[in-house]
Every structure is written in C-alpha cells, then in structure tokens.
CSV table of C-alpha atoms and ligand atoms in Angstrom, one decimal:
chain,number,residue,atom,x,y,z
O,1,UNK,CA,-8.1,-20.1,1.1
O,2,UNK,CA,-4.5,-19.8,1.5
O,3,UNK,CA,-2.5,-18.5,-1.9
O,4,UNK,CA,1.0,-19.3,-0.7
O,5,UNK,CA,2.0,-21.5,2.0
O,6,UNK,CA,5.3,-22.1,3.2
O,7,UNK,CA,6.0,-25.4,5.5
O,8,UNK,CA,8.5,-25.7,7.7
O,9,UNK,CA,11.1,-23.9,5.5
O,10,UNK,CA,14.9,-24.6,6.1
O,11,UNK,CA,18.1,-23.2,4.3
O,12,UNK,CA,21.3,-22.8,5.5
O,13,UNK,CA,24.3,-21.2,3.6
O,14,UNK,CA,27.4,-23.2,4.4
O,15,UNK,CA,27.3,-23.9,7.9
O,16,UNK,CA,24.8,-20.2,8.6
O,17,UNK,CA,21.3,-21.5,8.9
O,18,UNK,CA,19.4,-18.7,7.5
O,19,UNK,CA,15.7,-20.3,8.0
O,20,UNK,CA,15.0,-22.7,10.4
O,21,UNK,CA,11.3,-24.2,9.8
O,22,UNK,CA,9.4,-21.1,8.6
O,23,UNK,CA,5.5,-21.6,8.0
O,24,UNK,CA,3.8,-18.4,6.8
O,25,UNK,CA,0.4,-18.4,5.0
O,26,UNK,CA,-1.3,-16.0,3.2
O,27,UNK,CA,-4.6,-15.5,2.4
O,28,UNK,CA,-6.9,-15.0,-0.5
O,29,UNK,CA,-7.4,-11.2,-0.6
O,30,UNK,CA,-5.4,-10.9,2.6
O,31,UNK,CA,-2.4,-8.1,3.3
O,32,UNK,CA,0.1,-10.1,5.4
O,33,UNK,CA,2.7,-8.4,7.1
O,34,UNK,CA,6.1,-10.6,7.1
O,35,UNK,CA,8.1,-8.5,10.1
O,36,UNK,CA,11.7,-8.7,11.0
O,37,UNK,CA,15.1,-7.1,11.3
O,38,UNK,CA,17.5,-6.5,8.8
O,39,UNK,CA,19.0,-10.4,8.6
O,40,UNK,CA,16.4,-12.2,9.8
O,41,UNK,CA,15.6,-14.5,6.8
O,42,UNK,CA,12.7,-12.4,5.1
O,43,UNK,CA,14.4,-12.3,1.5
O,44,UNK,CA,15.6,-15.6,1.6
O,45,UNK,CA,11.9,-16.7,2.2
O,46,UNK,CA,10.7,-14.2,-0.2
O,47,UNK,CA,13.6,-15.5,-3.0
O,48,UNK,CA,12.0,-19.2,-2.3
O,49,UNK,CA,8.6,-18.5,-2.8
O,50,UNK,CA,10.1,-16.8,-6.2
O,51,UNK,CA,11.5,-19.8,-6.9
O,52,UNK,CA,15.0,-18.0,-7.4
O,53,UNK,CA,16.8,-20.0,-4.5
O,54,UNK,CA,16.3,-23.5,-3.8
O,55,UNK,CA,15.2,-24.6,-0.3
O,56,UNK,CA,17.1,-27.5,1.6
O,57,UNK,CA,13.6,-28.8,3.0
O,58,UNK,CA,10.3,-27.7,3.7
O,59,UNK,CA,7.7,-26.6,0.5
O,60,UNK,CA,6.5,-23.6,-0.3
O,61,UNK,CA,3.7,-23.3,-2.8
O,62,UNK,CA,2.1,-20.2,-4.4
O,63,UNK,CA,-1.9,-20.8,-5.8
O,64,UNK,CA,-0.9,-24.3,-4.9
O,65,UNK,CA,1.5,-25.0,-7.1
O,66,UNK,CA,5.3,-26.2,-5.9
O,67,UNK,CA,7.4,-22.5,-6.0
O,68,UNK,CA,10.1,-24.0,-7.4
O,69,UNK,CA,9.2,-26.8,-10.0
O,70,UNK,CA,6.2,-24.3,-11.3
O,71,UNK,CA,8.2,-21.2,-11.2
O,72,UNK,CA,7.1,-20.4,-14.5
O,73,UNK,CA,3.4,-20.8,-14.3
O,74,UNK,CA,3.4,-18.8,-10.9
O,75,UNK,CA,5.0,-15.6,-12.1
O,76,UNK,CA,2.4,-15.0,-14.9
O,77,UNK,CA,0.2,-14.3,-12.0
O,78,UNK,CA,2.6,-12.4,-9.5
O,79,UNK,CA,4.1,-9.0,-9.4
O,80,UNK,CA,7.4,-8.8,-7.6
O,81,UNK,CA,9.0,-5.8,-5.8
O,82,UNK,CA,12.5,-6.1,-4.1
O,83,UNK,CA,13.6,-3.4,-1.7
O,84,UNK,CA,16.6,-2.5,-4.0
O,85,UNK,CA,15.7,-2.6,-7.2
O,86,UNK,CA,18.0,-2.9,-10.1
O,87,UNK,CA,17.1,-1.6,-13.8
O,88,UNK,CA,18.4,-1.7,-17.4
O,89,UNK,CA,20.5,1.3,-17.0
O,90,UNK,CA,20.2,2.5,-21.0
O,91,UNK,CA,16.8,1.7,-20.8
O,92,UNK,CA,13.7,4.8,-19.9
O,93,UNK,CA,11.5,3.9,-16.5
O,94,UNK,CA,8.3,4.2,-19.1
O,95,UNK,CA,10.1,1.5,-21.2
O,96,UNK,CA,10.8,-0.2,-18.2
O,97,UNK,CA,7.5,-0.3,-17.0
O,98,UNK,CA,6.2,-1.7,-20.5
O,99,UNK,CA,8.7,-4.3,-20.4
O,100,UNK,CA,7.4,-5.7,-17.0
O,101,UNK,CA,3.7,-4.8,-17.9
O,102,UNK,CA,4.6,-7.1,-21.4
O,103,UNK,CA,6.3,-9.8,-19.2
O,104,UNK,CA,2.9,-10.4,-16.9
O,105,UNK,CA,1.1,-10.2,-20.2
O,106,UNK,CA,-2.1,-8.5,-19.0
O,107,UNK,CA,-1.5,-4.5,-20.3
O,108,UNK,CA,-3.4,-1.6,-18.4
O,109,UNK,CA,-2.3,1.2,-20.1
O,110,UNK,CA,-4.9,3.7,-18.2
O,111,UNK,CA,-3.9,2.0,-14.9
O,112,UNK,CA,0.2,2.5,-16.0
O,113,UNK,CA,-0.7,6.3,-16.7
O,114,UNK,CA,-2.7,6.9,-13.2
O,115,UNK,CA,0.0,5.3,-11.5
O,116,UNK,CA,2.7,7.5,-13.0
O,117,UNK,CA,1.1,10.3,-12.1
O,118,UNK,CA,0.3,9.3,-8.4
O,119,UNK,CA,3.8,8.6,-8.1
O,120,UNK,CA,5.2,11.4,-9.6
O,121,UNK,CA,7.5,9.3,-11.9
O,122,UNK,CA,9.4,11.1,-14.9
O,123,UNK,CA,9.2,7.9,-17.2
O,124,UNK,CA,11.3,9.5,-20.0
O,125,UNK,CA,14.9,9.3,-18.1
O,126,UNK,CA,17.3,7.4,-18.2
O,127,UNK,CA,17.1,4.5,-15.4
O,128,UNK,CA,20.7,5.0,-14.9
O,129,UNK,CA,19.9,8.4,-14.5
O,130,UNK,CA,17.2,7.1,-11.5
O,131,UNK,CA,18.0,7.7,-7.6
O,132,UNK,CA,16.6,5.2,-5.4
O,133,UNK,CA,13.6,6.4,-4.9
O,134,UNK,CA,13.2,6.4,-8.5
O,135,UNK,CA,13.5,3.5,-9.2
O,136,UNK,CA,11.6,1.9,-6.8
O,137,UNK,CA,8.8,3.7,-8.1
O,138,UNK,CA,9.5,2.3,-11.6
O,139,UNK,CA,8.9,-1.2,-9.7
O,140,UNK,CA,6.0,0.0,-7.9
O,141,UNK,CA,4.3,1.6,-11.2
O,142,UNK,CA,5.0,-2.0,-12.9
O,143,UNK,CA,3.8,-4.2,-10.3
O,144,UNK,CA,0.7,-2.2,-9.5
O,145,UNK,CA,0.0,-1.6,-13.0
O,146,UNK,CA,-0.2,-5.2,-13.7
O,147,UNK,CA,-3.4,-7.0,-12.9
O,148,UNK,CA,-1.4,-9.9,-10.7
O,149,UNK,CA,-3.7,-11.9,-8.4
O,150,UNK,CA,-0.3,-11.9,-5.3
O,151,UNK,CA,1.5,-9.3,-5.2
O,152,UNK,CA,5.0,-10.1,-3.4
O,153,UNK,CA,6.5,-6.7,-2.1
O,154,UNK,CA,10.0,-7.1,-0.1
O,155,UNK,CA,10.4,-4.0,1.9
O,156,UNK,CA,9.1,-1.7,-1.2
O,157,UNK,CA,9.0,1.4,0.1
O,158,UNK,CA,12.5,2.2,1.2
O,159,UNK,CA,13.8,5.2,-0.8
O,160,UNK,CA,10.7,6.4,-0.7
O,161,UNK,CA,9.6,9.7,0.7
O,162,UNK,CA,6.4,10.3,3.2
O,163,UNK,CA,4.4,11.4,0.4
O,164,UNK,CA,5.1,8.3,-1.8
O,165,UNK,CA,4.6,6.3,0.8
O,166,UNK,CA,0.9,7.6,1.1
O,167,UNK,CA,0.6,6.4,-2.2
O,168,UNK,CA,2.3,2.9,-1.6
O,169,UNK,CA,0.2,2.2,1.1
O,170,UNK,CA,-3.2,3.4,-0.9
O,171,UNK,CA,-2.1,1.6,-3.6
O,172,UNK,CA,-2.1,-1.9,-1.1
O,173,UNK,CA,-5.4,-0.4,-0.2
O,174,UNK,CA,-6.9,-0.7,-3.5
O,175,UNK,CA,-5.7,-4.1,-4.6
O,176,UNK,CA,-6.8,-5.6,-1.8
O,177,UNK,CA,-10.4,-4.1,-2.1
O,178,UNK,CA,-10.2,-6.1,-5.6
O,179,UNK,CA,-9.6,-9.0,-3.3
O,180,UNK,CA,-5.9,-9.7,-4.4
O,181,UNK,CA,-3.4,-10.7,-2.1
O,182,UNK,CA,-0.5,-9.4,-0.8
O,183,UNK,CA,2.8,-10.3,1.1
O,184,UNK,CA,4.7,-7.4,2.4
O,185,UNK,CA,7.6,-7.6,4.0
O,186,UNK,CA,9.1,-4.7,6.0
O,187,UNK,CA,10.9,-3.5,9.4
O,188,UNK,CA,8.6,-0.6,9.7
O,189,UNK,CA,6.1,-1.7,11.9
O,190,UNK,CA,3.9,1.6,11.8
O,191,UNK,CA,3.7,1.0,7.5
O,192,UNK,CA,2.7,-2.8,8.6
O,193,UNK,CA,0.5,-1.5,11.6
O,194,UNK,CA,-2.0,0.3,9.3
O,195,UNK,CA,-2.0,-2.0,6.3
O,196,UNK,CA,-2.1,-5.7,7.6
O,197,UNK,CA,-5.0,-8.2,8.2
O,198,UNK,CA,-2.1,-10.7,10.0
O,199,UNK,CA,1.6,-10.3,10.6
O,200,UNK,CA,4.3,-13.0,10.9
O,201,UNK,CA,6.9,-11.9,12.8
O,202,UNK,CA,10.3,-13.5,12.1
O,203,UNK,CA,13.7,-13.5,14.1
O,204,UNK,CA,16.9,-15.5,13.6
O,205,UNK,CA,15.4,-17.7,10.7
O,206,UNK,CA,12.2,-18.6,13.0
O,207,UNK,CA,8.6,-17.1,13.0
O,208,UNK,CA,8.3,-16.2,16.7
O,209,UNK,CA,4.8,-14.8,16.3
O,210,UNK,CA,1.9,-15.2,14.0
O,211,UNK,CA,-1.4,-13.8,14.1
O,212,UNK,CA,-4.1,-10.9,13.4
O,213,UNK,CA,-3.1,-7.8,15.0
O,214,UNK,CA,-5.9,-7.8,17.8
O,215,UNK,CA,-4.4,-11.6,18.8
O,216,UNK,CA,-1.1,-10.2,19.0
O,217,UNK,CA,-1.8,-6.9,20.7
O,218,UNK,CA,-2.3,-9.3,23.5
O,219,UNK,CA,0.8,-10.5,24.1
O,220,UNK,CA,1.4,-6.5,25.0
O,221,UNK,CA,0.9,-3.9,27.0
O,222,UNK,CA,-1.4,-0.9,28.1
O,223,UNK,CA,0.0,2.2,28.9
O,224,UNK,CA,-1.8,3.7,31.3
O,225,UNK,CA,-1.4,7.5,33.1
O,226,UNK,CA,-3.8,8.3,36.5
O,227,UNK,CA,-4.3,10.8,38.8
O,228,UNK,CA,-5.8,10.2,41.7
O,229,UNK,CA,-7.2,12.0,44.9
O,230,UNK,CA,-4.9,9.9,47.0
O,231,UNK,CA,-1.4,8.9,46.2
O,232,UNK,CA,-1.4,5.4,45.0
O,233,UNK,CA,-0.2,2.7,47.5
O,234,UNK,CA,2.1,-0.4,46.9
O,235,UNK,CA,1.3,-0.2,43.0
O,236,UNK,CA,4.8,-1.9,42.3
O,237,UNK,CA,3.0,-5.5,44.4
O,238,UNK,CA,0.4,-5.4,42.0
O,239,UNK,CA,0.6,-7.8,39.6
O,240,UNK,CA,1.3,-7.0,35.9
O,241,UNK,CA,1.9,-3.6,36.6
O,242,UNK,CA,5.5,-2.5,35.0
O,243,UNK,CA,7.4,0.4,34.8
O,244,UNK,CA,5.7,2.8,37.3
O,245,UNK,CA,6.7,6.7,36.9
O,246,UNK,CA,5.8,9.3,39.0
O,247,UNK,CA,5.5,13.1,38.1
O,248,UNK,CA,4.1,15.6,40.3
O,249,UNK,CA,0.4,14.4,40.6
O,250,UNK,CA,1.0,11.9,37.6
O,251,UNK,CA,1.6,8.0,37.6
O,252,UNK,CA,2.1,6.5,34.3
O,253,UNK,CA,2.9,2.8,34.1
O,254,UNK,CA,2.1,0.0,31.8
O,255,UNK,CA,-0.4,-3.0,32.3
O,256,UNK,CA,-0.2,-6.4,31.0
O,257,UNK,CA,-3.7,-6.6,29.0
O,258,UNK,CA,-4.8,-9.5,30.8
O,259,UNK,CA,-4.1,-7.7,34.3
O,260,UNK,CA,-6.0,-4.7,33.1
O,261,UNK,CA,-9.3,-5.1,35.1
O,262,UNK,CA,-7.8,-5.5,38.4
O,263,UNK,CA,-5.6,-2.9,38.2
O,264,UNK,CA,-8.0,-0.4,37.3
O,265,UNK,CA,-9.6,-1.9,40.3
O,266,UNK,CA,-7.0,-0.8,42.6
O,267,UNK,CA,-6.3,2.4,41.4
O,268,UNK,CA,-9.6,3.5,41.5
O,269,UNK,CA,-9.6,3.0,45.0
O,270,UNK,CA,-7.7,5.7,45.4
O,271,UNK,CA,-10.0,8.0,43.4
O,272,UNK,CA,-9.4,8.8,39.9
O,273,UNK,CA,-9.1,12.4,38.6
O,274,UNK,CA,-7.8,11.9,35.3
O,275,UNK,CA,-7.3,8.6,33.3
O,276,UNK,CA,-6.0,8.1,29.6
O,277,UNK,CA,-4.7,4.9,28.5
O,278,UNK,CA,-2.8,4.2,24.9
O,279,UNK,CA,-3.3,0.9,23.7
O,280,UNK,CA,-0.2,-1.3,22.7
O,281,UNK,CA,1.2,-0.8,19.3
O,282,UNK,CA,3.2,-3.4,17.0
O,283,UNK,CA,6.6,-1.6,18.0
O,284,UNK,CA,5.8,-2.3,21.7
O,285,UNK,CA,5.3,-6.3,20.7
O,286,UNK,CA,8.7,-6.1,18.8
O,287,UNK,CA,10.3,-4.1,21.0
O,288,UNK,CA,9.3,-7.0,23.5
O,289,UNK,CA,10.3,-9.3,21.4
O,290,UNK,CA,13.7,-8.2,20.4
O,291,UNK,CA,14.5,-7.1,24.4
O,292,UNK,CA,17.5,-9.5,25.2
O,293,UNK,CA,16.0,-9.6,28.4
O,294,UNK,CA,12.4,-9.3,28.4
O,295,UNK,CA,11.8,-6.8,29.6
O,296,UNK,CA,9.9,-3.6,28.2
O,297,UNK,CA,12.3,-0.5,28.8
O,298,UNK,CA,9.9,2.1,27.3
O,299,UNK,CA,6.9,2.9,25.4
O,300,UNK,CA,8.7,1.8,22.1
O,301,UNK,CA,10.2,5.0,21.1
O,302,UNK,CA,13.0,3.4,19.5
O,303,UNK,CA,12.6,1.0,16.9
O,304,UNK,CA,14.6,-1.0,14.2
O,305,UNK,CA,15.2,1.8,10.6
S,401,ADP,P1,16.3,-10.0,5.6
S,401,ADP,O1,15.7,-9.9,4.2
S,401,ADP,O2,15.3,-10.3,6.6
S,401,ADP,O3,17.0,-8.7,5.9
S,401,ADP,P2,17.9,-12.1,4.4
S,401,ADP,O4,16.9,-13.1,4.1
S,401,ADP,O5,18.4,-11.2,3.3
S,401,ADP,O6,17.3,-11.2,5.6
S,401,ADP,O7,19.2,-12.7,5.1
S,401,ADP,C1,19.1,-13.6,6.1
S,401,ADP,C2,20.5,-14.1,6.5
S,401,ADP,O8,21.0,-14.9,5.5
S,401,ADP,C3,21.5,-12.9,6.7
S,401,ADP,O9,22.3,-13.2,7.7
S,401,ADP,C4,22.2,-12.9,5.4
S,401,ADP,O10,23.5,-12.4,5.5
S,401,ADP,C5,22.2,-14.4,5.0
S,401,ADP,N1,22.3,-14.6,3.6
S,401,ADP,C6,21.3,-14.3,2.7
S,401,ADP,N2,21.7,-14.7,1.4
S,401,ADP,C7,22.9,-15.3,1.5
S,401,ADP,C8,23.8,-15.9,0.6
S,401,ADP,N3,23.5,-15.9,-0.7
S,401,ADP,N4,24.9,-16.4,1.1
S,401,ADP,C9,25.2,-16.3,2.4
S,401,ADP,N5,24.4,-15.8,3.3
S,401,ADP,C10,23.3,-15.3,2.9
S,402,MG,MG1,15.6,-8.3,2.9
C-alpha cells in the first residue's frame, strides 16, 4: 500500500523548471531512498509533499490524502527532518524536543531519554549555542521520539559525525521493523546503499531511475580481476567487456551483468588462476548516470559530497 504518492509533479520558479513530472511512491513500512545531486529537485519535492510549497500540476498525497489541501491532518502523523535545521535560538534542545514531541501529540518520554543518550545530545544548552551537528540531532531526537507512522528525512545526517551516523541509520532500522515508513532523501549513496528497500534516483527535476536495489544493480557493472595461465586474447572484441587493465599477471575490467556468462566463458579458456569479482555498487549506477558521456571512467571512487 503506498503511503505517499507523487504524480507527475511539475514546478517551475519563474521561467527555472525545478520538477518536471516526478512520480515517487513509497511504501507501507518501506525505507525509500530519494537520490540526487545537490539541485536536483529533492527539497522542492520534499517541501510539496509538506504541503509548504504549492505544486503547478501533478498531486501528491500522503496516507491518501491531498498534501496540500490536508496539510494539517497529514502532519499529526509525520515527523519531519530538513538537512539544515533551524531552532528557536533562546530556547534549550530538551525544550525543543518537547515542543515538537507536544506538536505530534503522542509523548514518549522513555523513547525521548534513550534517544538523547544514543545521540549524545546535551539538551540543556542553548540552541543558539548548537553547531550543526547539534542541532540536527535535536531534529533527529524529535522526530524519532515521536511515534509518527512516515517519517520524511531530507538529507538528515549531514553535520553528523561517523558515529552519529551509526545511530541515524539504526534508528531508520528500528522504525521500520515497527513497520513505519520512511522517505530519505540524500546524495550519499553508501548511507542509502545499506538502508533502502527502493531508490528513486532523480536528476534535473526528472526521476531517471526507480527500483529495488537488486533491479537497479542491473543496469551496472561487474568488476572483475583474472589471472590466467595464458594471456588473454582479443578481450577488448568481447562484448560488454569495458575498461580492461593490465598489471603484471593481472587483468581487471568490468562486465555488463547481462554479458557476464560469456565472458567468464572466454576467459576461462585461457585457464584461470585467480578470480575475484566485486559486484556493482549504487555509486557505480550514479556514477553512470551522471557521466556526461556514458561512459564508466572508474570503479566509482569519486562520488557527489
Ligand atoms: P535538492 O534538494 O535536490 O538539492 P532543491 O529541490 O533544493 O534541490 O532545488 C532544486 C532546484 O530548484 C535548484 O536549482 C534550486 O536552486 C531551485 N530552487 C529551489 N527553491 C527555489 C526557490 N524558492 N526559488 C527559486 N529557485 C528555487
Ligand atoms: Mg535539498
């Protein structure tokens, strides 16, 4: 059952279209990773489904109600987390905290205090006091402390160090074994690679790619590394086979899934010594996908931050 549903989102600001027919869906008890570079429309999406910025056409519905005309009636079930996150500066983070907990009306006080303490949060300063990483954890505590059925996280977790991270993602981990859903948006694939049950990966206002992991992973591919008792003949005529490196006794290349069977079939013609072969992660897929030209340069070292 989906719990929010966008169709064929469009807004433009002036004459910039920011969103040009965006459909995500999320799940009941589903993470959902919502992927893209810095510009490419996730907030604005994210501000919609909030009901804080008005669409030009297209719906978007939360628990099937209209995100805009029921605004009201959604956020009594949602907790929100934006990537920067602005506090009452003469306000403490624990009165923060209390205030959003109030807000979403149902109180966990046990829940409030575990998650403090996960987090590491001092709730008796200041928020103006509060770096970054602060207050994003002041959000984090709030949202996760209130018992929302979607939780709507817009890259949460920057500020945040390694450690808190852990927590972040653990803390997705538990919700979602209570069967509540969550959108997270982000441009760190390896936070959305270990966390998500489908991503939708978005580009220039448009979702470019949808799917679960597995049914993406195919659009990428294999690295492979062989060494064989012969050196390997005409591999660069086989077909798929990309990006062929030699060193010493070595060969590494990669392998367009699909090609996979007959290329192992080649090589092993020429006897294989050694064989070890790294399966395509999400930064490969959006490395491909954000390659002016298409083609793969690398394993994916790189990456948007
Ligand atoms: P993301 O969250 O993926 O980084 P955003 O949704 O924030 O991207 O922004 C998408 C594009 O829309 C960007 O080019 C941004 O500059 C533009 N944009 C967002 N909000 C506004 C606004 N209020 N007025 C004008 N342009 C905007
Ligand atoms: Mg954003």
């Amino acid at each position: 059952m989906a719990v929010l549903k966008t169709n064929n989102l469009t807004k433009t600001f002036g004459k910039f279209t920011a969103l040009s027919g965006v459909d995500i869906e999320v799940n009941q008890g589903e993470v959902y990773g919502f992927i893209g570079p810095n510009g490419a429309g996730k907030s604005t999406t994210i501000r919609i489904l909030l009901g804080a910025l008005k669409a030009d056409s297209g719906e978007a519905s939360i628990f099937g109600m209209d995100a805009w005309r029921d605004a009201v009636d959604i956020h009594k079930r949602i907790a929100y987390v934006p990537g920067d996150v602005n506090l009452w500066p003469n306000l403490t983070g624990g009165e923060v905290i209390d205030l959003f907990m109030k807000l979403r009306g149902r109180v966990d006080k046990g829940k409030r205090e575990e998650l403090i303490d996960r987090f590491n949060l001092d709730p008796s300063k200041k928020c103006r006091t509060y770096s970054k990483g602060n207050r994003q954890k002041v959000a984090l505590v709030a949202a996760f402390a209130s018992n929302a059925d979607l939780y709507i996280l817009d890259e949460p977790t920057s500020g945040l160090d390694p450690l808190m991270e852990r927590v972040f993602q653990e803390c997705v981990g538990e919700v979602k074994a209570e069967g509540k859903s969550v959108l997270l948006s982000s441009h760190i694939l390896s936070e959305v690679e270990k966390l998500c049950d489908r991503v939708g990966i978005i580009r220039q206002g448009k979702i470019i790619e949808t799917g679960t992991l597995n049914e993406l992973r195919h659009l990428t591919r294999t690295h492979l590394l062989v060494e064989t008792n012969h050196p390997v003949d005409s591999l660069d005529k086989v077909a798929g086979v990309y990006d062929i490196k030699k060193s010493g006794e070595q060969l590494s290349f990669q392998v367009d899934s699909e090609e996979l069977d007959q290329v192992i079939r080649y090589v092993s013609g020429f006897g294989i010594n050694r064989l070890e072969s790294a399966p395509p992660t999400l930064e490969d897929l959006f490395m491909r996908h954000y390659d002016a030209e298409g083609k793969k340069t690398n394993s994916g070292a790189g990456g948007e931050s």
